[in-house]
Amino acid sequence: MNSILQSINLIDKPIKWLTSQNVVMAAVTILAVWGGFGNYMLYFITGMTSIPEDVYESAKIDGANGVQTFFHITLPMLAPVMKVVLMLAITGAFKDYESILVLTNGGPGNRSNVMFLYIYNLIFPSSGNTNPQIGYGALLSVVAAVIVGGVTGIYLLVSKKLDDVV
């Protein structure tokens, strides 16, 4: 990434993606988005193929251009797929700690430490700390499950209200 950014003159010197406290979360976020991109794209492609061709033909006969067709036909008919993808992305973001564990183990300076990685490190301590805190980790796991359930519930409530409006 650094060589690409340097070749198009966006940066002068290489960025320390995983060791700089200022950029580590951006690097982890880019990795998470890139990791889920293929799966979500598959959902969208499947959704696009399920839209009947007659609808596009009708829009073309009525004089709709490409932009109008996209905003008035494609997006509304992809709404159910978008809801599923958004729900998967939200829940995946909460539990995506494995890549952070492998890349930075929460560092530098705990800047990339997320909720589930913290819980994991409590229950399965690294070699420096040999005293697992299983009870506290289990309690935090229950709290984390309640938080994820609450966010999911809020999402489903907002999603249902948006369905009722449209």
One Martini backbone bead per residue (centre of mass of N, CA, C, O) as a GRO file, in nm:
protein
  166
    1MET     BB    1   0.059   0.064  -0.020
    2ASN     BB    2   0.295   0.254   0.000
    3SER     BB    3   0.395   0.229  -0.296
    4ILE     BB    4   0.138   0.337  -0.422
    5LEU     BB    5   0.126   0.614  -0.276
    6GLN     BB    6   0.411   0.701  -0.375
    7SER     BB    7   0.367   0.675  -0.689
    8ILE     BB    8   0.116   0.904  -0.659
    9ASN     BB    9   0.206   1.129  -0.447
   10LEU     BB   10   0.062   1.114  -0.144
   11ILE     BB   11   0.339   1.025  -0.020
   12ASP     BB   12   0.672   1.032   0.111
   13LYS     BB   13   0.645   0.828   0.346
   14PRO     BB   14   0.600   0.560   0.511
   15ILE     BB   15   0.347   0.391   0.670
   16LYS     BB   16   0.274   0.278   1.003
   17TRP     BB   17   0.009   0.086   1.029
   18LEU     BB   18   0.075  -0.112   1.304
   19THR     BB   19   0.267   0.112   1.489
   20SER     BB   20   0.066   0.345   1.479
   21GLN     BB   21  -0.162   0.509   1.677
   22ASN     BB   22  -0.311   0.679   1.439
   23VAL     BB   23  -0.353   0.411   1.214
   24VAL     BB   24  -0.444   0.128   1.318
   25MET     BB   25  -0.760   0.142   1.294
   26ALA     BB   26  -0.766   0.198   0.993
   27ALA     BB   27  -0.628  -0.067   0.910
   28VAL     BB   28  -0.837  -0.256   1.039
   29THR     BB   29  -1.082  -0.147   0.884
   30ILE     BB   30  -0.981  -0.210   0.602
   31LEU     BB   31  -0.959  -0.513   0.649
   32ALA     BB   32  -1.260  -0.566   0.719
   33VAL     BB   33  -1.380  -0.462   0.457
   34TRP     BB   34  -1.218  -0.644   0.266
   35GLY     BB   35  -1.309  -0.920   0.395
   36GLY     BB   36  -1.635  -0.863   0.335
   37PHE     BB   37  -1.673  -0.782   0.035
   38GLY     BB   38  -1.723  -1.054  -0.112
   39ASN     BB   39  -1.976  -1.145   0.037
   40TYR     BB   40  -2.151  -0.892  -0.016
   41MET     BB   41  -2.132  -0.905  -0.325
   42LEU     BB   42  -2.284  -1.169  -0.353
   43TYR     BB   43  -2.552  -1.065  -0.249
   44PHE     BB   44  -2.588  -0.841  -0.464
   45ILE     BB   45  -2.579  -1.019  -0.714
   46THR     BB   46  -2.820  -1.192  -0.636
   47GLY     BB   47  -3.019  -0.954  -0.618
   48MET     BB   48  -2.987  -0.858  -0.914
   49THR     BB   49  -3.085  -1.134  -1.048
   50SER     BB   50  -3.385  -1.107  -0.909
   51ILE     BB   51  -3.446  -0.889  -1.102
   52PRO     BB   52  -3.664  -0.818  -1.328
   53GLU     BB   53  -3.645  -0.728  -1.663
   54ASP     BB   54  -3.924  -0.589  -1.705
   55VAL     BB   55  -3.873  -0.340  -1.530
   56TYR     BB   56  -3.655  -0.216  -1.713
   57GLU     BB   57  -3.822  -0.206  -1.971
   58SER     BB   58  -4.043  -0.019  -1.861
   59ALA     BB   59  -3.855   0.217  -1.794
   60LYS     BB   60  -3.750   0.259  -2.081
   61ILE     BB   61  -4.026   0.318  -2.211
   62ASP     BB   62  -4.078   0.565  -2.002
   63GLY     BB   63  -3.774   0.720  -2.002
   64ALA     BB   64  -3.557   0.611  -1.827
   65ASN     BB   65  -3.265   0.645  -1.693
   66GLY     BB   66  -3.000   0.514  -1.526
   67VAL     BB   67  -3.035   0.674  -1.262
   68GLN     BB   68  -3.338   0.630  -1.224
   69THR     BB   69  -3.326   0.324  -1.224
   70PHE     BB   70  -3.147   0.293  -0.980
   71PHE     BB   71  -3.323   0.467  -0.766
   72HIS     BB   72  -3.628   0.332  -0.850
   73ILE     BB   73  -3.537   0.012  -0.870
   74THR     BB   74  -3.279  -0.117  -0.760
   75LEU     BB   75  -3.268  -0.018  -0.465
   76PRO     BB   76  -3.554  -0.105  -0.370
   77MET     BB   77  -3.503  -0.416  -0.456
   78LEU     BB   78  -3.237  -0.426  -0.252
   79ALA     BB   79  -3.328  -0.378   0.043
   80PRO     BB   80  -3.321  -0.664   0.170
   81VAL     BB   81  -3.019  -0.707   0.119
   82MET     BB   82  -2.916  -0.457   0.272
   83LYS     BB   83  -3.018  -0.547   0.548
   84VAL     BB   84  -2.846  -0.801   0.571
   85VAL     BB   85  -2.567  -0.673   0.530
   86LEU     BB   86  -2.583  -0.474   0.764
   87MET     BB   87  -2.622  -0.682   0.987
   88LEU     BB   88  -2.360  -0.840   0.933
   89ALA     BB   89  -2.168  -0.597   0.970
   90ILE     BB   90  -2.237  -0.525   1.260
   91THR     BB   91  -2.184  -0.802   1.395
   92GLY     BB   92  -1.895  -0.837   1.275
   93ALA     BB   93  -1.765  -0.588   1.414
   94PHE     BB   94  -1.783  -0.696   1.705
   95LYS     BB   95  -1.628  -0.997   1.633
   96ASP     BB   96  -1.354  -0.867   1.499
   97TYR     BB   97  -1.058  -0.990   1.658
   98GLU     BB   98  -0.858  -1.181   1.513
   99SER     BB   99  -0.697  -0.980   1.337
  100ILE     BB  100  -0.595  -0.813   1.575
  101LEU     BB  101  -0.448  -1.038   1.720
  102VAL     BB  102  -0.248  -1.096   1.486
  103LEU     BB  103  -0.138  -0.803   1.421
  104THR     BB  104  -0.139  -0.642   1.739
  105ASN     BB  105  -0.272  -0.724   2.018
  106GLY     BB  106  -0.390  -0.411   2.069
  107GLY     BB  107  -0.187  -0.246   1.949
  108PRO     BB  108  -0.054   0.034   2.015
  109GLY     BB  109  -0.139   0.124   2.324
  110ASN     BB  110  -0.438  -0.004   2.292
  111ARG     BB  111  -0.568   0.115   2.014
  112SER     BB  112  -0.680  -0.195   1.905
  113ASN     BB  113  -0.861  -0.252   2.143
  114VAL     BB  114  -1.128  -0.467   2.186
  115MET     BB  115  -1.373  -0.616   2.350
  116PHE     BB  116  -1.314  -0.922   2.265
  117LEU     BB  117  -1.008  -0.908   2.314
  118TYR     BB  118  -1.019  -0.846   2.611
  119ILE     BB  119  -1.170  -1.103   2.690
  120TYR     BB  120  -0.968  -1.303   2.576
  121ASN     BB  121  -0.723  -1.204   2.754
  122LEU     BB  122  -0.855  -1.284   3.023
  123ILE     BB  123  -0.898  -1.595   2.965
  124PHE     BB  124  -0.631  -1.587   2.756
  125PRO     BB  125  -0.341  -1.537   2.848
  126SER     BB  126  -0.048  -1.443   2.805
  127SER     BB  127   0.275  -1.525   2.888
  128GLY     BB  128   0.307  -1.284   3.098
  129ASN     BB  129   0.009  -1.374   3.192
  130THR     BB  130  -0.098  -1.655   3.410
  131ASN     BB  131  -0.384  -1.515   3.512
  132PRO     BB  132  -0.689  -1.607   3.481
  133GLN     BB  133  -1.020  -1.430   3.430
  134ILE     BB  134  -1.299  -1.598   3.402
  135GLY     BB  135  -1.527  -1.453   3.553
  136TYR     BB  136  -1.488  -1.169   3.429
  137GLY     BB  137  -1.503  -1.266   3.133
  138ALA     BB  138  -1.790  -1.384   3.150
  139LEU     BB  139  -1.930  -1.124   3.228
  140LEU     BB  140  -1.840  -0.962   2.975
  141SER     BB  141  -1.978  -1.155   2.774
  142VAL     BB  142  -2.264  -1.091   2.862
  143VAL     BB  143  -2.251  -0.789   2.813
  144ALA     BB  144  -2.180  -0.813   2.513
  145ALA     BB  145  -2.439  -0.965   2.433
  146VAL     BB  146  -2.630  -0.738   2.519
  147ILE     BB  147  -2.518  -0.523   2.330
  148VAL     BB  148  -2.561  -0.674   2.064
  149GLY     BB  149  -2.865  -0.718   2.109
  150GLY     BB  150  -2.938  -0.416   2.127
  151VAL     BB  151  -2.838  -0.331   1.849
  152THR     BB  152  -3.012  -0.533   1.695
  153GLY     BB  153  -3.286  -0.432   1.798
  154ILE     BB  154  -3.260  -0.145   1.692
  155TYR     BB  155  -3.226  -0.220   1.400
  156LEU     BB  156  -3.497  -0.373   1.366
  157LEU     BB  157  -3.676  -0.134   1.443
  158VAL     BB  158  -3.581   0.065   1.226
  159SER     BB  159  -3.632  -0.122   0.985
  160LYS     BB  160  -3.938  -0.150   1.028
  161LYS     BB  161  -4.007   0.152   1.010
  162LEU     BB  162  -3.899   0.185   0.719
  163ASP     BB  163  -4.098  -0.017   0.592
  164ASP     BB  164  -4.360   0.139   0.675
  165VAL     BB  165  -4.297   0.400   0.510
  166VAL     BB  166  -4.254   0.247   0.222
   0.00000   0.00000   0.00000
